[in-house]
Structure formats: C-alpha cells, structure tokens
Amino acid sequence: MKQKSLANLKKDLWKVFTLYIKNRDGWRCFTCGRSCEGSGAHGGHFITKSIGGLELYFNEDNVHCQCYNCNINLSGNIWEYGQRLGTEKVNELISLKAKSKKAQWGRAEYEKKIAYYKELTAEKAQK
C-alpha cells in the first residue's frame, strides 16, 4: 500500500484539527458570536497560515471557529479577533511566530497529531 504524501497528511490533519476546534468552540464564531454549521463554519487563524508556519497553522490558541463572513468577507475580522484573544495571548502568538516560521514536520509528527485530534474529537462526542 502506498503511503500518503506529506501534503495529504497535512490535509487530513487540518480536517480533524478543525473539527476539534469547531466542537471546542461550540460551532460559534469566535469573533462575532454567530452560530455556524456545515461549510459555513471555518477554522479561522489569528496569524494567517501563510505567514505563521506550521506551528501556528495547527495551534489551538491561534485557530478558532469562525463564520464565513468573518473569516472570508472580513479577512478574519482581525481587530475583533485580537480583542477577544487579549493582549497577552496576541503577544504570545506573535512571539511564537518569530520562533517557528521555518518548522517542518515529517510523517511521524503528522500521524501523531492526526491520532491525537481524532481521539479528542471522539472523547467529546461520547460526552
């Protein structure tokens, strides 16, 4: 059997990670408070995935449930996002960004995180 590529493992991790995030946040938009469902619920980043590197791409403090409007139409609604995170958390994420930009993960890291978030999501579903 052919192993999945790292790109496919990253997609698999994003799928289980964002399901965990949406469940954690009660399927409510972090920035505006609207209830979200289905494809209208996104995993929105405070520090965008294009500049944050892998550590922030999959960081629970940097990703929250967001509605389509806040995440797409308002480009993350960043001012409100920062207000809700608070100054201390914003500074912590900015500091982490400076340290983690060049991090690269191998197959083992992706597979470990996929298993971890699948387990967390399954535990929440049982409660």
PDB file of C-alpha atoms in Angstrom:
ATOM      1  CA  MET A   1       0.000   0.000   0.000  1.00  0.00           C
ATOM      2  CA  LYS A   2       1.316   3.418  -0.987  1.00  0.00           C
ATOM      3  CA  GLN A   3       1.958   5.876   1.843  1.00  0.00           C
ATOM      4  CA  LYS A   4       0.163   9.207   1.829  1.00  0.00           C
ATOM      5  CA  SER A   5       2.204  12.219   0.835  1.00  0.00           C
ATOM      6  CA  LEU A   6       3.045  14.842   3.447  1.00  0.00           C
ATOM      7  CA  ALA A   7       0.649  17.204   1.658  1.00  0.00           C
ATOM      8  CA  ASN A   8      -2.187  14.686   2.053  1.00  0.00           C
ATOM      9  CA  LEU A   9      -1.283  14.095   5.700  1.00  0.00           C
ATOM     10  CA  LYS A  10      -1.434  17.870   6.244  1.00  0.00           C
ATOM     11  CA  LYS A  11      -4.927  17.945   4.679  1.00  0.00           C
ATOM     12  CA  ASP A  12      -6.023  15.023   6.873  1.00  0.00           C
ATOM     13  CA  LEU A  13      -4.691  16.766   9.965  1.00  0.00           C
ATOM     14  CA  TRP A  14      -6.456  20.020   9.024  1.00  0.00           C
ATOM     15  CA  LYS A  15      -9.747  18.148   8.685  1.00  0.00           C
ATOM     16  CA  VAL A  16      -9.595  16.518  12.148  1.00  0.00           C
ATOM     17  CA  PHE A  17      -7.998  19.576  13.765  1.00  0.00           C
ATOM     18  CA  THR A  18     -10.710  21.957  12.572  1.00  0.00           C
ATOM     19  CA  LEU A  19     -13.443  19.524  13.586  1.00  0.00           C
ATOM     20  CA  TYR A  20     -11.929  19.548  17.075  1.00  0.00           C
ATOM     21  CA  ILE A  21     -11.743  23.383  17.038  1.00  0.00           C
ATOM     22  CA  LYS A  22     -15.363  23.764  15.889  1.00  0.00           C
ATOM     23  CA  ASN A  23     -16.554  21.338  18.565  1.00  0.00           C
ATOM     24  CA  ARG A  24     -14.418  23.083  21.190  1.00  0.00           C
ATOM     25  CA  ASP A  25     -15.930  26.440  20.281  1.00  0.00           C
ATOM     26  CA  GLY A  26     -19.476  25.073  20.201  1.00  0.00           C
ATOM     27  CA  TRP A  27     -19.824  25.847  16.481  1.00  0.00           C
ATOM     28  CA  ARG A  28     -19.968  29.591  17.345  1.00  0.00           C
ATOM     29  CA  CYS A  29     -17.967  32.249  15.566  1.00  0.00           C
ATOM     30  CA  PHE A  30     -15.185  33.429  17.871  1.00  0.00           C
ATOM     31  CA  THR A  31     -15.278  36.975  16.511  1.00  0.00           C
ATOM     32  CA  CYS A  32     -18.990  37.762  16.095  1.00  0.00           C
ATOM     33  CA  GLY A  33     -20.716  35.060  18.142  1.00  0.00           C
ATOM     34  CA  ARG A  34     -22.964  33.770  15.362  1.00  0.00           C
ATOM     35  CA  SER A  35     -23.894  30.107  15.312  1.00  0.00           C
ATOM     36  CA  CYS A  36     -22.175  28.274  12.437  1.00  0.00           C
ATOM     37  CA  GLU A  37     -22.827  24.968  10.750  1.00  0.00           C
ATOM     38  CA  GLY A  38     -21.534  22.849   7.887  1.00  0.00           C
ATOM     39  CA  SER A  39     -19.447  24.664   5.307  1.00  0.00           C
ATOM     40  CA  GLY A  40     -20.373  27.973   6.962  1.00  0.00           C
ATOM     41  CA  ALA A  41     -18.081  27.085   9.878  1.00  0.00           C
ATOM     42  CA  HIS A  42     -14.381  27.640   9.273  1.00  0.00           C
ATOM     43  CA  GLY A  43     -11.175  27.240  11.199  1.00  0.00           C
ATOM     44  CA  GLY A  44     -10.032  30.861  11.247  1.00  0.00           C
ATOM     45  CA  HIS A  45      -6.478  31.904  12.069  1.00  0.00           C
ATOM     46  CA  PHE A  46      -5.449  34.999  14.010  1.00  0.00           C
ATOM     47  CA  ILE A  47      -1.968  34.895  12.491  1.00  0.00           C
ATOM     48  CA  THR A  48      -2.660  33.732   8.972  1.00  0.00           C
ATOM     49  CA  LYS A  49      -1.457  30.371   7.779  1.00  0.00           C
ATOM     50  CA  SER A  50       0.621  31.949   5.007  1.00  0.00           C
ATOM     51  CA  ILE A  51       2.907  33.754   7.465  1.00  0.00           C
ATOM     52  CA  GLY A  52       2.579  31.712  10.649  1.00  0.00           C
ATOM     53  CA  GLY A  53       4.308  28.476   9.725  1.00  0.00           C
ATOM     54  CA  LEU A  54       3.169  25.002  10.765  1.00  0.00           C
ATOM     55  CA  GLU A  55       3.333  25.631  14.499  1.00  0.00           C
ATOM     56  CA  LEU A  56       0.743  28.397  14.227  1.00  0.00           C
ATOM     57  CA  TYR A  57      -1.229  26.740  11.442  1.00  0.00           C
ATOM     58  CA  PHE A  58      -2.163  23.966  13.896  1.00  0.00           C
ATOM     59  CA  ASN A  59      -2.013  25.990  17.126  1.00  0.00           C
ATOM     60  CA  GLU A  60      -5.186  25.763  19.232  1.00  0.00           C
ATOM     61  CA  ASP A  61      -4.709  29.305  20.544  1.00  0.00           C
ATOM     62  CA  ASN A  62      -4.308  30.696  17.021  1.00  0.00           C
ATOM     63  CA  VAL A  63      -7.284  28.911  15.431  1.00  0.00           C
ATOM     64  CA  HIS A  64     -10.937  29.336  16.358  1.00  0.00           C
ATOM     65  CA  CYS A  65     -14.293  28.616  14.803  1.00  0.00           C
ATOM     66  CA  GLN A  66     -15.300  31.484  12.529  1.00  0.00           C
ATOM     67  CA  CYS A  67     -18.317  32.079  10.342  1.00  0.00           C
ATOM     68  CA  TYR A  68     -17.870  32.515   6.599  1.00  0.00           C
ATOM     69  CA  ASN A  69     -18.497  36.252   6.861  1.00  0.00           C
ATOM     70  CA  CYS A  70     -15.813  36.915   9.474  1.00  0.00           C
ATOM     71  CA  ASN A  71     -13.226  34.538   8.016  1.00  0.00           C
ATOM     72  CA  ILE A  72     -13.677  35.254   4.303  1.00  0.00           C
ATOM     73  CA  ASN A  73     -15.583  38.514   3.778  1.00  0.00           C
ATOM     74  CA  LEU A  74     -13.896  40.325   6.682  1.00  0.00           C
ATOM     75  CA  SER A  75     -10.482  38.652   6.138  1.00  0.00           C
ATOM     76  CA  GLY A  76     -10.539  37.076   9.581  1.00  0.00           C
ATOM     77  CA  ASN A  77     -12.080  40.077  11.354  1.00  0.00           C
ATOM     78  CA  ILE A  78      -8.602  40.509  12.828  1.00  0.00           C
ATOM     79  CA  TRP A  79      -9.221  43.536  15.042  1.00  0.00           C
ATOM     80  CA  GLU A  80     -12.109  41.794  16.812  1.00  0.00           C
ATOM     81  CA  TYR A  81     -10.133  38.537  16.898  1.00  0.00           C
ATOM     82  CA  GLY A  82      -7.266  40.292  18.669  1.00  0.00           C
ATOM     83  CA  GLN A  83      -9.638  41.963  21.129  1.00  0.00           C
ATOM     84  CA  ARG A  84     -11.173  38.618  22.063  1.00  0.00           C
ATOM     85  CA  LEU A  85      -7.784  36.924  22.415  1.00  0.00           C
ATOM     86  CA  GLY A  86      -6.428  39.688  24.640  1.00  0.00           C
ATOM     87  CA  THR A  87      -3.070  41.442  24.616  1.00  0.00           C
ATOM     88  CA  GLU A  88      -1.171  38.715  26.454  1.00  0.00           C
ATOM     89  CA  LYS A  89      -2.268  35.939  24.061  1.00  0.00           C
ATOM     90  CA  VAL A  90      -1.689  38.137  20.987  1.00  0.00           C
ATOM     91  CA  ASN A  91       1.871  38.876  22.147  1.00  0.00           C
ATOM     92  CA  GLU A  92       2.448  35.180  22.885  1.00  0.00           C
ATOM     93  CA  LEU A  93       1.342  34.201  19.365  1.00  0.00           C
ATOM     94  CA  ILE A  94       3.462  36.921  17.758  1.00  0.00           C
ATOM     95  CA  SER A  95       6.469  35.697  19.740  1.00  0.00           C
ATOM     96  CA  LEU A  96       5.783  32.120  18.667  1.00  0.00           C
ATOM     97  CA  LYS A  97       5.537  33.245  15.030  1.00  0.00           C
ATOM     98  CA  ALA A  98       9.053  34.671  15.171  1.00  0.00           C
ATOM     99  CA  LYS A  99      10.406  31.385  16.526  1.00  0.00           C
ATOM    100  CA  SER A 100       8.535  28.844  14.430  1.00  0.00           C
ATOM    101  CA  LYS A 101       8.386  30.146  10.857  1.00  0.00           C
ATOM    102  CA  LYS A 102      10.748  27.536   9.450  1.00  0.00           C
ATOM    103  CA  ALA A 103       9.491  24.464  11.297  1.00  0.00           C
ATOM    104  CA  GLN A 104       8.996  21.397   9.129  1.00  0.00           C
ATOM    105  CA  TRP A 105       7.214  18.221  10.097  1.00  0.00           C
ATOM    106  CA  GLY A 106       7.739  14.683   8.969  1.00  0.00           C
ATOM    107  CA  ARG A 107       5.296  11.825   8.598  1.00  0.00           C
ATOM    108  CA  ALA A 108       5.528  10.858  12.281  1.00  0.00           C
ATOM    109  CA  GLU A 109       4.525  14.346  13.502  1.00  0.00           C
ATOM    110  CA  TYR A 110       1.506  14.492  11.199  1.00  0.00           C
ATOM    111  CA  GLU A 111       0.361  10.974  12.071  1.00  0.00           C
ATOM    112  CA  LYS A 112       0.769  11.612  15.806  1.00  0.00           C
ATOM    113  CA  LYS A 113      -1.278  14.831  15.641  1.00  0.00           C
ATOM    114  CA  ILE A 114      -3.978  13.222  13.475  1.00  0.00           C
ATOM    115  CA  ALA A 115      -4.373  10.432  16.046  1.00  0.00           C
ATOM    116  CA  TYR A 116      -4.396  12.960  18.914  1.00  0.00           C
ATOM    117  CA  TYR A 117      -7.173  15.131  17.436  1.00  0.00           C
ATOM    118  CA  LYS A 118      -9.232  12.101  16.370  1.00  0.00           C
ATOM    119  CA  GLU A 119      -9.077  10.881  19.964  1.00  0.00           C
ATOM    120  CA  LEU A 120     -10.049  14.294  21.398  1.00  0.00           C
ATOM    121  CA  THR A 121     -12.974  14.576  18.978  1.00  0.00           C
ATOM    122  CA  ALA A 122     -14.159  11.042  19.780  1.00  0.00           C
ATOM    123  CA  GLU A 123     -13.953  11.744  23.546  1.00  0.00           C
ATOM    124  CA  LYS A 124     -16.049  14.897  23.140  1.00  0.00           C
ATOM    125  CA  ALA A 125     -18.635  13.002  21.055  1.00  0.00           C
ATOM    126  CA  GLN A 126     -19.028  10.426  23.853  1.00  0.00           C
ATOM    127  CA  LYS A 127     -19.818  13.074  26.478  1.00  0.00           C
TER     128      LYS A 127
END
